[in-house]
Amino acid sequence: MKKMYHFFILFLILGLAGCQQTKNPSTSSSIVIKDYLSITEMISQGEGNYRIQGRILKIQNSNNSFRIWLQNINERNQKEAILLTNCQFNDTLKKGDWVIAQGSYALINHLPTMNAPVLTKVEAEKEISLEPTICTFPFWQNLNLYDLNQYICLKNVHLMSINEENNSLIAEWESIYIPIVIDCFQDMLTYDLISYLKENFHLNQQMNFNGMIDIAPNGVDYRLKIVEYTDTSIANISNETKKIHLYGINDFHGAVLENGNEMGIVQLGSFLKTKKAHGNTLLINSGDFFQGSIESNYNYGALLTDCMNEIEFDCFTLGNHEFDWGVSMIQNNQKRKGDNGYQTPFLAANIYQYDIDSKEIGDYAQLGEKYTIKTLENGLKVGIIGVIGKDQITSISSQHVDDYIFLDPVPIIQDLSDELKTKKDVDVVIVDCHTDQDSITENASVFNPAKITSISPVSNQRYVDAVFCAHTHQNESQILNGVPFIQTSGYGRSISNIELEVDKNGNVSCTTYTNLYSLDIKYTDEDLHQIVEKYTTITDTVGQEVLTQTSASLDRYGTLIHVVTAAMADYAKNNDIEIDYAIANSGRADIDAGEMTYAELYRSLPFDNEIYIIETSGRTIKNQLNYSSNMMYRLDSEPLYDNETYTIAVLDYLALHRNTDREYNYFPDAKIIGKYTHDEYELFNYRDLTAEFLRNIEFLNVDLYSYEQPQHNKDLLNQFVTF
């Protein structure tokens, strides 16, 4: 016989708690059968009477109130307790005997009960074994009351703590903490099991636990109940499937501090450091990490690079906004080391040198590595390839990337995967890409699987086993051809989690692909806190400056940009620069009504775009205003004529924008005649220009910057207006 279980004595304890019992010393030797039967047959005989056949698993001596507990194995492999009260039998019964119980059956105090059943000992050759159901992570996440009492196995969980005071353990599994309570029926046995655990296992060890799903006294939280030594074992990683725990972030955009549902780098990083300490864990950063706040921009990403090295990310793929400060800043951050000497590998597999005039592709650009290889504690070798979307070069101010080209990542991923699997003996290939799922899969679907998820004719394995996406700030989690693709909405609002398993034959499967939301995670790491504090002592002072008071909130797609273009026009007037229009594109965040601080403005206008003065045609201006989200301030009261030449102030990103063919496309006929400058600024960007403008306005009436104002109304371009 394999293993026979007796968890439902727990229900006996609960069921008897409300029953009055008297202890009679003179009858202390009488036998009370208070046991389980492995039920193989339960037949209704009508009018509430049943016939049950099963095997006794345990007998206890107690008072003279005869009770038997039957253990039922139903079609879901679930254990149910049936209490037999006032049993009638003639034979001497012992553990292991097969019996038939006949009697009335009903729910009493929510407990299945047989009252006064007649027990008959029978001969039976059939032996049954009860094996636990392997519990999957999604199952545990979605427990409900119907799952109570199931006999399950939690495989490869980490033992986090042993509490002798309340006979409990804490296990960590897939980023959640599971309480495990020990109930051995007798204090001595419970103590022995705790001692056994402390002597034979250590904290953070991977273990297996067999037990029954139970609910905590609060009636809300679920837990696991274990009974004996055989319920615990060390996870046999070498002979079983090996796990890889992957956690990723994307498009963090400098969200250093906690803000609403954005967890901030200390909380996010503390959580990731905890995960990394468990072993067999990789941390993925999919780019656009630095750009976006005064706390990060003020030091050109040094703060977040130091945090990234402290957390020990396993890779960091360059995103388009990593280029906003020029290539030199990428290289400066790449050279930085953590206090322990750790350097996060920067990845940029498909970025090559480029001659903008001849359109010739040069050598690999060396802005990062093509891939990095990590060997885990379980012996698995994991290759991580980092790529950026080929069209994202158009999302960068062209002056920073005219010497580079982003090649199609798909064939590069395929080639590098073959190299990793055939020459580097890599077991698993992960793609860390700064592009969205549709781009990297070429809009593949279940019926048209992506090329990178197909089987390579070179390695005879799948090209990739998991893909972390970015750039579009969309919550994505999907399986295509067996490969998980995942992305968060960015800003540290959530963390991507993928769990992979590799069997003894090298087959890779995904067991979990989900986004973990930040507000469920609370940790604090002192080292990370000190890094942030070191830099923010400077930025806090600068960022807290109140620029003005506003009458209403400012919309990043409307009124905020109208204020920006008004500031551009105001600067031109005050500096004798003759322009007809000022044009800017949308911001990154709205600003609430009331006090507006410099830090809030920084978050809304995080980019260091300069303001160019160009000459261009009326037709080009119309195209840019009528077929885009760009906003304007109009200084010329006359209609805009297609064939006339106008002088405008415009952000450099727009003035110098190139398309995928690397041709100027927003203002193709533009002639650059200058740019805005300021004696107090080495680089005078549109954010600081707007701040200077607002400092001179004590109270900003937002109504004056609405679309209805003729200076901002694009519908009136063909008309005369008065200001």
Coordinates of C-alpha atoms in Angstrom, one line a residue, residues 381 419-427:
K381 CA 22.2 28.3 -18.6
E419 CA 24.4 30.8 -31.6
L420 CA 23.4 30.5 -28.0
K421 CA 21.9 27.0 -28.3
T422 CA 24.5 25.4 -30.5
K423 CA 27.7 27.1 -29.5
K424 CA 27.1 28.3 -26.0
D425 CA 25.1 25.3 -24.6
V426 CA 22.3 27.6 -23.4
D427 CA 19.2 25.8 -22.2

